[in-house]
Amino acid sequence: MHSHRVSTVEIDEERLAKELEQAKEFDFAEPYDEFLCSRPARRQGQIMLWAPGGDNGDGIIKHYDDGCASGVTEYGRQLPYLVQIMEESLSMSHLRFARLAALTSNVLVPHRDYVEFDTAAATDRRPAHRLHIPLITFPDCYFSDDNVVFQMAAGEVWFLDVTKVHSAANLSDELRLHLIVDFVDTEDHDELLTLGTEPERVIPDSRVVHRPRLPDAARQALYGLADVVDPGNLREVFGLVARAGFQYDGGENFFWRTIAEIRDRVADPAMAARLAELDDYFLCARTT
């Protein structure tokens, strides 16, 4: 199933703004730094609001104790209105993790999630479904699901199929804040919310970003990055390709097809091998 809008939550904007100003002073950490195409800015990253054992932890979901029931964390207790939004909107019995995630002037490497979990593990403990609720967002904030680029509005609830290749971008200097929640497995996604849900599981056309076709000259210029890519600028090279995918329609699997073309043109065998390893890491075989 592809990503789609599920519902909308009613938010007291004054109460939310007050809590988010408080949250901006918390110690945001970026446990998945390797997914960012630029070095993380101050207050970029995430804080856990709900997690197994109520543990703030290090933010890497594979590191939490599978044997513990989930509960509110120290950060969550300091943000009671955000917890109230969750309690009034979500099935808390299915909720495994909830994070407040900040992104500023950055693009994520297109990737798949949940690949680090054993699919044979108990489904009542393993994260299997993800929802996003944008709290602060801007016109230059985007998501991608395969080759579809779209935008979410504040207060909307979105199901993201993170088992498919996806990415996110904030091309502004403003701080984007999302509530990201992960649930254990269930056959019916509607069971994850206590809100009314939309009848169609689609990305509304009003939210789709219709991009121009990537010019052939631009595609060849990206392939030409093979002449300059090295371990020191790899993050920047990934960023150039990822940003192009949000600005232009380069076709299915644009990012990783482009990286493969760069890899095939690289003169250094070690660099080519590293690019192949990263393809596997982001799409198939993470262990953490």
PDB file of C-alpha atoms in Angstrom, residues 38-45 103-106:
ATOM      1  CA  SER A  38      23.882  17.903   5.037  1.00  0.00           C
ATOM      2  CA  ARG A  39      25.382  18.099   8.496  1.00  0.00           C
ATOM      3  CA  PRO A  40      22.563  18.456  11.045  1.00  0.00           C
ATOM      4  CA  ALA A  41      21.816  21.968  12.259  1.00  0.00           C
ATOM      5  CA  ARG A  42      21.177  22.945  15.866  1.00  0.00           C
ATOM      6  CA  ARG A  43      17.855  21.569  17.132  1.00  0.00           C
ATOM      7  CA  GLN A  44      17.691  19.240  14.163  1.00  0.00           C
ATOM      8  CA  GLY A  45      16.958  15.634  14.996  1.00  0.00           C
ATOM      9  CA  LEU A 103      14.329  19.076  10.001  1.00  0.00           C
ATOM     10  CA  THR A 104      15.955  22.252   8.707  1.00  0.00           C
ATOM     11  CA  SER A 105      17.500  22.915   5.281  1.00  0.00           C
ATOM     12  CA  ASN A 106      18.148  19.263   4.554  1.00  0.00           C
TER      13      ASN A 106
END
